[in-house]
PDB file of C-alpha atoms in Angstrom:
ATOM      1  CA  PRO Q   1       0.160  -0.244   0.041  1.00  0.00           C
ATOM      2  CA  GLU Q   2       2.823   2.406   0.822  1.00  0.00           C
ATOM      3  CA  LEU Q   3       4.021   1.895  -2.839  1.00  0.00           C
ATOM      4  CA  VAL Q   4       0.837   2.405  -4.463  1.00  0.00           C
ATOM      5  CA  ALA Q   5       0.534   5.796  -2.253  1.00  0.00           C
ATOM      6  CA  ILE Q   6       4.059   6.942  -3.786  1.00  0.00           C
ATOM      7  CA  GLN Q   7       2.847   5.206  -7.299  1.00  0.00           C
ATOM      8  CA  VAL Q   8      -0.103   7.501  -7.566  1.00  0.00           C
ATOM      9  CA  GLY Q   9      -0.663   9.530  -4.281  1.00  0.00           C
ATOM     10  CA  ALA Q  10      -2.462  12.973  -4.500  1.00  0.00           C
ATOM     11  CA  GLY Q  11       0.228  14.512  -1.670  1.00  0.00           C
ATOM     12  CA  GLU Q  12      -1.022  18.350  -1.320  1.00  0.00           C
ATOM     13  CA  ASP Q  13      -2.479  18.569  -5.076  1.00  0.00           C
ATOM     14  CA  PRO Q  14      -3.677  15.794  -6.755  1.00  0.00           C
ATOM     15  CA  SER Q  15      -2.892  18.190 -10.085  1.00  0.00           C
ATOM     16  CA  LYS Q  16       0.994  17.284  -9.670  1.00  0.00           C
ATOM     17  CA  ALA Q  17       0.514  13.499  -8.539  1.00  0.00           C
ATOM     18  CA  PRO Q  18       2.626  10.965 -10.856  1.00  0.00           C
ATOM     19  CA  PHE Q  19      -0.697   9.238 -11.968  1.00  0.00           C
ATOM     20  CA  THR Q  20      -1.863  13.013 -13.472  1.00  0.00           C
ATOM     21  CA  LYS Q  21       1.173  13.219 -14.312  1.00  0.00           C
ATOM     22  CA  VAL Q  22       1.025  10.230 -16.847  1.00  0.00           C
ATOM     23  CA  LEU Q  23      -2.463  11.102 -17.758  1.00  0.00           C
ATOM     24  CA  GLU Q  24      -1.140  14.607 -19.423  1.00  0.00           C
ATOM     25  CA  GLN Q  25       0.596  12.320 -21.512  1.00  0.00           C
ATOM     26  CA  ALA Q  26      -1.864  10.108 -22.734  1.00  0.00           C
ATOM     27  CA  ASP Q  27      -2.888  10.206 -26.373  1.00  0.00           C
ATOM     28  CA  LYS Q  28      -6.229   7.952 -25.763  1.00  0.00           C
ATOM     29  CA  ILE Q  29      -8.093   6.592 -22.523  1.00  0.00           C
ATOM     30  CA  LEU Q  30      -9.368   3.666 -22.487  1.00  0.00           C
ATOM     31  CA  VAL Q  31     -11.580   2.462 -19.763  1.00  0.00           C
ATOM     32  CA  VAL Q  32     -12.272  -1.432 -19.564  1.00  0.00           C
ATOM     33  CA  ARG Q  33     -16.005  -1.085 -17.410  1.00  0.00           C
ATOM     34  CA  ASN Q  34     -16.802  -4.932 -15.891  1.00  0.00           C
ATOM     35  CA  GLN Q  35     -20.334  -5.950 -14.224  1.00  0.00           C
ATOM     36  CA  ASP Q  36     -18.702  -7.113 -11.379  1.00  0.00           C
ATOM     37  CA  VAL Q  37     -18.448  -3.317  -9.938  1.00  0.00           C
ATOM     38  CA  ASP Q  38     -18.885   0.415 -11.489  1.00  0.00           C
ATOM     39  CA  ILE Q  39     -16.016   2.202 -11.746  1.00  0.00           C
ATOM     40  CA  TYR Q  40     -17.264   5.124 -10.802  1.00  0.00           C
ATOM     41  CA  GLY Q  41     -18.011   4.938  -7.271  1.00  0.00           C
ATOM     42  CA  ARG Q  42     -14.406   5.120  -6.989  1.00  0.00           C
ATOM     43  CA  ILE Q  43     -13.031   8.535  -6.809  1.00  0.00           C
ATOM     44  CA  TRP Q  44      -9.224   7.843  -8.563  1.00  0.00           C
ATOM     45  CA  CYS Q  45     -12.033   6.391 -11.772  1.00  0.00           C
ATOM     46  CA  CYS Q  46     -13.350   9.944 -11.764  1.00  0.00           C
ATOM     47  CA  TRP Q  47     -10.594  12.151 -11.217  1.00  0.00           C
ATOM     48  CA  GLU Q  48      -8.654  10.036 -14.085  1.00  0.00           C
ATOM     49  CA  MET Q  49     -12.496  11.096 -15.858  1.00  0.00           C
ATOM     50  CA  PHE Q  50     -11.570  14.838 -14.530  1.00  0.00           C
ATOM     51  CA  VAL Q  51      -8.197  14.980 -15.804  1.00  0.00           C
ATOM     52  CA  ALA Q  52      -8.808  13.433 -19.524  1.00  0.00           C
ATOM     53  CA  TYR Q  53     -11.504  15.885 -19.845  1.00  0.00           C
ATOM     54  CA  GLN Q  54      -9.169  18.427 -19.001  1.00  0.00           C
ATOM     55  CA  PHE Q  55      -6.461  17.461 -21.564  1.00  0.00           C
ATOM     56  CA  ASN Q  56      -9.154  16.831 -23.918  1.00  0.00           C
ATOM     57  CA  LEU Q  57      -8.700  13.641 -24.540  1.00  0.00           C
ATOM     58  CA  ILE Q  58     -13.071  13.304 -24.161  1.00  0.00           C
ATOM     59  CA  GLN Q  59     -13.679  15.520 -26.709  1.00  0.00           C
ATOM     60  CA  LYS Q  60     -11.274  14.120 -28.825  1.00  0.00           C
ATOM     61  CA  PRO Q  61     -12.423  12.076 -31.777  1.00  0.00           C
ATOM     62  CA  GLY Q  62     -10.870   8.779 -30.663  1.00  0.00           C
ATOM     63  CA  GLY Q  63      -9.604   9.885 -27.611  1.00  0.00           C
ATOM     64  CA  LEU Q  64     -12.219   8.030 -24.957  1.00  0.00           C
ATOM     65  CA  MET Q  65     -12.399   4.460 -25.763  1.00  0.00           C
ATOM     66  CA  VAL Q  66     -14.623   2.622 -23.455  1.00  0.00           C
ATOM     67  CA  VAL Q  67     -15.372  -1.456 -23.505  1.00  0.00           C
ATOM     68  CA  GLY Q  68     -17.699  -3.647 -21.431  1.00  0.00           C
ATOM     69  CA  SER Q  69     -20.528  -3.337 -19.599  1.00  0.00           C
ATOM     70  CA  PRO Q  70     -21.632  -1.114 -16.890  1.00  0.00           C
ATOM     71  CA  GLY Q  71     -21.514  -2.981 -13.609  1.00  0.00           C
ATOM     72  CA  GLY Q  72     -22.807  -2.769 -10.107  1.00  0.00           C
ATOM     73  CA  ALA Q  73     -26.025  -1.514  -8.767  1.00  0.00           C
ATOM     74  CA  ALA Q  74     -25.408   1.785 -11.177  1.00  0.00           C
ATOM     75  CA  THR Q  75     -27.214   4.634 -10.039  1.00  0.00           C
ATOM     76  CA  PRO Q  76     -28.719   6.759 -13.245  1.00  0.00           C
ATOM     77  CA  GLN Q  77     -26.852  10.263 -12.198  1.00  0.00           C
ATOM     78  CA  ILE Q  78     -23.158  10.253 -10.511  1.00  0.00           C
ATOM     79  CA  ASP Q  79     -21.952  11.864  -7.785  1.00  0.00           C
ATOM     80  CA  ILE Q  80     -18.708  12.273  -6.791  1.00  0.00           C
ATOM     81  CA  SER Q  81     -19.110  13.105  -3.655  1.00  0.00           C
ATOM     82  CA  VAL Q  82     -20.092   9.834  -2.702  1.00  0.00           C
ATOM     83  CA  ALA Q  83     -17.579   8.023  -5.097  1.00  0.00           C
ATOM     84  CA  GLU Q  84     -15.395   5.960  -2.340  1.00  0.00           C
ATOM     85  CA  ALA Q  85     -11.361   5.859  -1.819  1.00  0.00           C
ATOM     86  CA  SER Q  86      -9.508   3.200  -0.089  1.00  0.00           C
ATOM     87  CA  ASN Q  87      -7.434   6.419   1.509  1.00  0.00           C
ATOM     88  CA  ALA Q  88      -9.975   9.154   2.880  1.00  0.00           C
ATOM     89  CA  GLU Q  89      -7.364  11.932   2.665  1.00  0.00           C
ATOM     90  CA  ASP Q  90      -6.850  11.431  -1.298  1.00  0.00           C
ATOM     91  CA  LYS Q  91     -10.621  11.507  -1.841  1.00  0.00           C
ATOM     92  CA  ARG Q  92     -10.435  15.186   0.178  1.00  0.00           C
ATOM     93  CA  LYS Q  93      -8.265  16.464  -1.935  1.00  0.00           C
ATOM     94  CA  ILE Q  94      -9.107  15.133  -5.431  1.00  0.00           C
ATOM     95  CA  LEU Q  95     -12.877  17.180  -4.771  1.00  0.00           C
ATOM     96  CA  GLN Q  96     -11.657  19.957  -2.616  1.00  0.00           C
ATOM     97  CA  TYR Q  97      -9.004  20.862  -6.200  1.00  0.00           C
ATOM     98  CA  ILE Q  98     -12.402  19.770  -8.238  1.00  0.00           C
ATOM     99  CA  ARG Q  99     -14.395  22.072  -6.939  1.00  0.00           C
ATOM    100  CA  SER Q 100     -11.984  25.248  -6.694  1.00  0.00           C
ATOM    101  CA  GLN Q 101     -12.037  24.835 -10.602  1.00  0.00           C
ATOM    102  CA  ARG Q 102     -13.868  26.123 -13.556  1.00  0.00           C
ATOM    103  CA  GLN Q 103     -15.856  23.061 -14.710  1.00  0.00           C
ATOM    104  CA  GLY Q 104     -16.508  22.026 -10.577  1.00  0.00           C
ATOM    105  CA  GLU Q 105     -17.942  19.057  -9.870  1.00  0.00           C
ATOM    106  CA  GLU Q 106     -21.413  19.225 -11.637  1.00  0.00           C
ATOM    107  CA  SER Q 107     -19.365  19.290 -14.588  1.00  0.00           C
ATOM    108  CA  VAL Q 108     -17.656  16.034 -13.875  1.00  0.00           C
ATOM    109  CA  ASN Q 109     -20.835  14.732 -12.654  1.00  0.00           C
ATOM    110  CA  ARG Q 110     -22.584  15.281 -15.843  1.00  0.00           C
ATOM    111  CA  ILE Q 111     -19.299  13.811 -17.473  1.00  0.00           C
ATOM    112  CA  VAL Q 112     -19.018  10.728 -16.154  1.00  0.00           C
ATOM    113  CA  THR Q 113     -22.311  10.049 -15.880  1.00  0.00           C
ATOM    114  CA  GLU Q 114     -22.207  10.288 -19.671  1.00  0.00           C
ATOM    115  CA  VAL Q 115     -19.492   8.034 -19.693  1.00  0.00           C
ATOM    116  CA  ARG Q 116     -20.802   5.564 -17.795  1.00  0.00           C
TER     117      ARG Q 116
END
C-alpha cells in the first residue's frame, strides 16, 4: 500500500500526482468496465475522467475508448461526492481540487455520467 501511495498518491495537490502526470502525456484513455463494480463509484476513476476532460481526451475523436458492460448497482446520475476511496485524504484532496476549478463538481458528475 505504501508503494501505491507513492506512485498514485495525491500529495497536497492531486494535479501534481505521478498518476496525473502520466495522464497528461496520454493520447487516448481506455475505460474497461465490468459487470461486478461500477468503477465510477471510486474517486480515482472519477479523477481520471476529470483529467481526461481537462486535457481534451474526452472531446477528441478516438481519445476515449470504453469497453465492457457497466457494472454494479449503477445509479442513473453520478455524484462524485459519494465516491469511495481507499485513502480518505486522497478523496478530500481530489474533491477540493475539482471544486476549485471552473468545470467544478457538477461538470464532472455530468461527464462521468455520460461516459458511464
